[in-house]
Short mmCIF file of C-alpha atoms in Angstrom, two decimals:
data_model
loop_
_atom_site.label_atom_id
_atom_site.label_comp_id
_atom_site.label_asym_id
_atom_site.label_seq_id
_atom_site.Cartn_x
_atom_site.Cartn_y
_atom_site.Cartn_z
CA MET V 1 11.92 19.55 -6.61
CA GLN V 2 11.87 15.98 -7.87
CA ALA V 3 8.71 14.51 -6.34
CA LEU V 4 5.17 15.57 -5.48
CA LEU V 5 3.36 13.67 -2.73
CA PHE V 6 -0.41 13.96 -2.48
CA ASP V 7 -2.71 13.14 0.39
CA PHE V 8 -6.07 11.80 -0.86
CA ASP V 9 -9.06 13.06 1.17
CA GLY V 10 -9.14 16.84 1.07
CA VAL V 11 -6.40 17.09 -1.57
CA ILE V 12 -7.38 14.94 -4.54
CA VAL V 13 -11.02 14.54 -3.55
CA HIS V 14 -13.08 17.02 -1.54
CA THR V 15 -14.56 14.39 0.77
CA GLU V 16 -14.21 16.07 4.15
CA PRO V 17 -17.79 17.48 4.06
CA GLU V 18 -18.97 13.92 3.32
CA TYR V 19 -17.13 12.62 6.38
CA ASP V 20 -18.38 15.48 8.54
CA ARG V 21 -22.01 14.66 7.74
CA PHE V 22 -21.46 10.94 8.19
CA PHE V 23 -19.74 11.28 11.57
CA GLU V 24 -22.31 13.79 12.79
CA THR V 25 -25.05 11.25 12.08
CA LEU V 26 -23.02 8.40 13.57
CA VAL V 27 -22.35 10.27 16.82
CA ARG V 28 -26.04 11.11 17.12
CA ASP V 29 -27.25 7.59 16.33
CA MET V 30 -24.78 5.96 18.73
CA ARG V 31 -25.44 8.63 21.40
CA LEU V 32 -21.74 9.29 21.86
CA PRO V 33 -21.10 12.09 24.40
CA VAL V 34 -18.24 13.75 22.48
CA GLU V 35 -17.53 17.04 20.77
CA HIS V 36 -15.57 17.79 17.58
CA PHE V 37 -15.56 14.09 16.72
CA ALA V 38 -14.83 14.42 12.97
CA GLU V 39 -12.24 17.16 13.48
CA ARG V 40 -10.24 15.01 15.89
CA LEU V 41 -10.04 12.20 13.31
CA LYS V 42 -8.98 14.23 10.28
CA GLY V 43 -5.81 13.09 8.56
CA LYS V 44 -5.30 10.13 10.91
CA ARG V 45 -5.75 6.39 10.68
CA LEU V 46 -9.20 5.68 12.11
CA ALA V 47 -8.38 2.83 14.49
CA GLU V 48 -5.30 4.63 15.81
CA ALA V 49 -7.18 7.91 16.26
CA LEU V 50 -10.00 6.21 18.17
CA GLU V 51 -7.45 4.78 20.59
CA THR V 52 -5.62 8.05 21.19
CA GLU V 53 -8.46 10.58 20.94
CA PHE V 54 -11.32 8.61 22.52
CA PRO V 55 -9.90 6.13 25.05
CA GLN V 56 -13.21 6.27 26.91
CA PHE V 57 -14.97 4.33 24.14
CA SER V 58 -15.51 0.63 24.74
CA PRO V 59 -14.04 -1.94 22.32
CA GLU V 60 -17.58 -2.58 21.09
CA GLN V 61 -18.16 1.10 20.35
CA LYS V 62 -14.86 1.39 18.51
CA GLY V 63 -15.67 -1.72 16.49
CA ARG V 64 -19.09 -0.36 15.50
CA ILE V 65 -17.57 2.98 14.45
CA ILE V 66 -14.92 1.28 12.32
CA GLU V 67 -17.39 -1.11 10.69
CA ALA V 68 -19.89 1.66 9.88
CA THR V 69 -17.14 3.88 8.47
CA ARG V 70 -15.78 1.12 6.25
CA ARG V 71 -19.23 0.52 4.77
CA PHE V 72 -19.71 4.22 4.17
CA GLU V 73 -16.34 4.61 2.45
CA LEU V 74 -17.12 1.99 -0.19
CA SER V 75 -20.05 4.01 -1.54
CA MET V 76 -19.22 7.63 -0.64
CA ASN V 77 -19.17 10.43 -3.19
CA LEU V 78 -15.73 11.42 -4.52
CA PRO V 79 -15.89 15.00 -5.84
CA LEU V 80 -12.52 16.04 -7.24
CA VAL V 81 -10.67 19.08 -5.95
CA SER V 82 -10.70 21.58 -8.81
CA GLY V 83 -7.78 21.23 -11.21
CA VAL V 84 -6.01 18.41 -9.39
CA LEU V 85 -5.97 15.80 -12.17
CA ASP V 86 -4.69 18.28 -14.74
CA PHE V 87 -2.02 19.43 -12.28
CA ILE V 88 -0.88 15.83 -11.70
CA ARG V 89 -0.74 15.10 -15.44
CA LYS V 90 1.25 18.26 -16.18
CA SER V 91 3.64 17.55 -13.33
CA LYS V 92 4.33 14.05 -14.62
CA ALA V 93 4.85 15.42 -18.12
CA ARG V 94 7.53 17.73 -16.69
CA GLY V 95 9.37 14.73 -15.28
CA CYS V 96 8.25 14.92 -11.64
CA LYS V 97 7.64 11.73 -9.74
CA VAL V 98 4.20 11.59 -8.17
CA GLY V 99 3.18 9.71 -5.04
CA LEU V 100 -0.04 9.06 -3.15
CA VAL V 101 0.25 9.13 0.66
CA THR V 102 -2.94 8.48 2.61
CA SER V 103 -4.07 7.19 5.99
CA SER V 104 -6.98 5.42 4.28
CA ILE V 105 -7.12 1.64 4.11
CA GLU V 106 -6.48 -0.35 0.95
CA PRO V 107 -10.06 -1.61 0.30
CA LYS V 108 -11.41 1.95 0.27
CA MET V 109 -8.58 3.19 -1.96
CA GLU V 110 -8.91 0.31 -4.42
CA VAL V 111 -12.54 1.26 -5.03
CA ALA V 112 -11.89 5.02 -5.02
CA LEU V 113 -8.94 4.97 -7.43
CA ALA V 114 -10.80 2.70 -9.84
CA LYS V 115 -13.82 5.05 -9.82
CA LEU V 116 -11.57 8.04 -10.57
CA GLY V 117 -9.48 6.31 -13.25
CA LEU V 118 -6.36 6.59 -11.09
CA ALA V 119 -5.77 2.90 -10.44
CA GLU V 120 -2.89 2.33 -12.85
CA GLY V 121 -0.04 4.31 -14.34
CA VAL V 122 -0.64 7.55 -12.43
CA PHE V 123 1.21 7.31 -9.11
CA ASP V 124 4.83 6.21 -8.97
CA THR V 125 4.29 5.02 -5.41
CA GLU V 126 1.29 4.51 -3.13
CA VAL V 127 1.56 4.55 0.65
CA MET V 128 -1.64 3.56 2.45
CA ALA V 129 -2.65 2.58 5.98
CA GLY V 130 -1.45 -1.02 5.66
CA ARG V 131 2.16 0.08 5.24
CA ILE V 132 2.16 2.60 8.08
CA GLU V 133 3.08 1.58 11.62
CA ARG V 134 2.79 5.14 12.97
CA GLY V 135 0.16 7.38 11.40
CA LYS V 136 0.21 11.12 10.80
CA PRO V 137 1.41 13.41 12.36
CA ASP V 138 4.34 10.98 12.47
CA PRO V 139 6.45 11.48 9.30
CA MET V 140 6.78 7.74 8.60
CA CYS V 141 4.33 7.72 5.68
CA TYR V 142 6.09 10.50 3.80
CA LEU V 143 9.55 9.11 4.47
CA LEU V 144 8.37 5.76 3.08
CA ALA V 145 7.18 7.46 -0.10
CA ALA V 146 10.46 9.34 -0.56
CA ASP V 147 12.39 6.12 -0.06
CA ASP V 148 10.18 4.33 -2.60
CA LEU V 149 10.95 7.02 -5.17
CA GLY V 150 14.64 7.29 -4.35
CA VAL V 151 14.26 11.02 -3.72
CA PRO V 152 15.73 12.90 -0.72
CA PRO V 153 12.99 14.26 1.59
CA GLY V 154 14.23 17.78 1.00
CA ASP V 155 13.43 17.41 -2.70
CA CYS V 156 9.77 16.50 -2.10
CA ILE V 157 6.69 18.72 -2.04
CA VAL V 158 3.77 17.51 0.07
CA PHE V 159 0.17 18.59 -0.57
CA GLU V 160 -1.91 18.33 2.59
CA ASP V 161 -5.19 19.67 3.97
CA SER V 162 -5.19 18.49 7.59
CA LEU V 163 -3.23 19.60 10.63
CA ALA V 164 -1.86 16.09 11.21
CA GLY V 165 -0.86 15.81 7.55
CA VAL V 166 0.93 19.16 7.45
CA GLN V 167 2.78 18.26 10.63
CA ALA V 168 3.81 14.91 9.14
CA GLY V 169 5.20 16.52 5.99
CA LEU V 170 7.13 19.15 7.91
CA ALA V 171 8.52 16.55 10.32
CA ALA V 172 9.75 14.59 7.29
CA GLY V 173 11.80 17.61 6.24
CA MET V 174 9.70 18.29 3.15
CA THR V 175 8.18 21.44 1.70
CA VAL V 176 4.46 21.43 2.50
CA VAL V 177 1.75 23.14 0.47
CA GLY V 178 -1.49 23.49 2.39
CA VAL V 179 -4.71 22.91 0.46
CA ALA V 180 -7.48 24.96 2.07
CA THR V 181 -10.36 22.55 1.59
CA THR V 182 -10.62 21.42 5.21
CA LEU V 183 -8.90 24.01 7.41
CA PRO V 184 -9.23 27.79 6.98
CA TYR V 185 -6.59 29.42 4.79
CA LYS V 186 -5.21 31.46 7.71
CA ARG V 187 -4.78 28.40 9.92
CA LEU V 188 -2.74 26.66 7.23
CA ALA V 189 -0.74 29.83 6.56
CA ALA V 190 0.35 29.80 10.21
CA LEU V 191 1.98 26.42 9.56
CA THR V 192 3.46 26.82 6.07
CA PRO V 193 4.08 29.82 3.78
CA TYR V 194 2.62 27.91 0.83
CA VAL V 195 -1.18 27.64 0.75
CA ILE V 196 -3.59 27.17 -2.17
CA GLN V 197 -7.37 27.00 -2.38
CA ASP V 198 -7.29 24.30 -5.06
CA PHE V 199 -5.22 23.33 -8.11
CA GLN V 200 -7.02 25.47 -10.67
CA ASP V 201 -4.36 27.53 -12.45
CA VAL V 202 -2.06 27.02 -9.47
CA GLN V 203 1.34 28.68 -9.59
CA LEU V 204 3.77 27.81 -6.82
CA PRO V 205 6.42 30.34 -5.76
CA HIS V 206 9.74 30.71 -7.53
CA GLY V 207 12.04 27.80 -6.74
CA LEU V 208 9.19 25.32 -6.44
CA LEU V 209 7.40 23.48 -9.23
CA GLY V 210 5.48 25.94 -11.41
CA GLY V 211 7.35 28.95 -10.10
#
């Protein structure tokens, strides 16, 4: 395997509980009559997900949700998934190319990567919402990253925590490792044979990196 491609939320940072609490409060404050709101957004571009998952919302409601979420993202906590930075550093030292592939928008990621010390010299490519015409589960984002790196999709490993993200990686023809920070381990294992809890002392199976 020549390249490792990392989603951000739920893979590098364990932010999904932060989003869950935020969206729970937002739904209550806006009196939105919906269920499983946060779950239906996971891994997807926000504006696109609001259109497809909640067509009953008015343009004003969608605008308020997007605006509130953008404000929240600029100051949210960013707890790292255990072992992820060390795993990235060791992978780069072994000659692997490393890419960041996220549905998040550029302003959020600029702040987040700077806070984490990941803004420069870490990722060999970065694919964010502004470059993606079709969000996850469409494979476009991962195919863009592979093309950036000059690596065949079949030689890429994707690390994903969400259903939409796993589906996107598989549709791109890549090996997908599920990170069980957001979905239960068993649910991920039904999609891919490779599942980890975090990156602490991770050893991937023989034939993959670290095997």
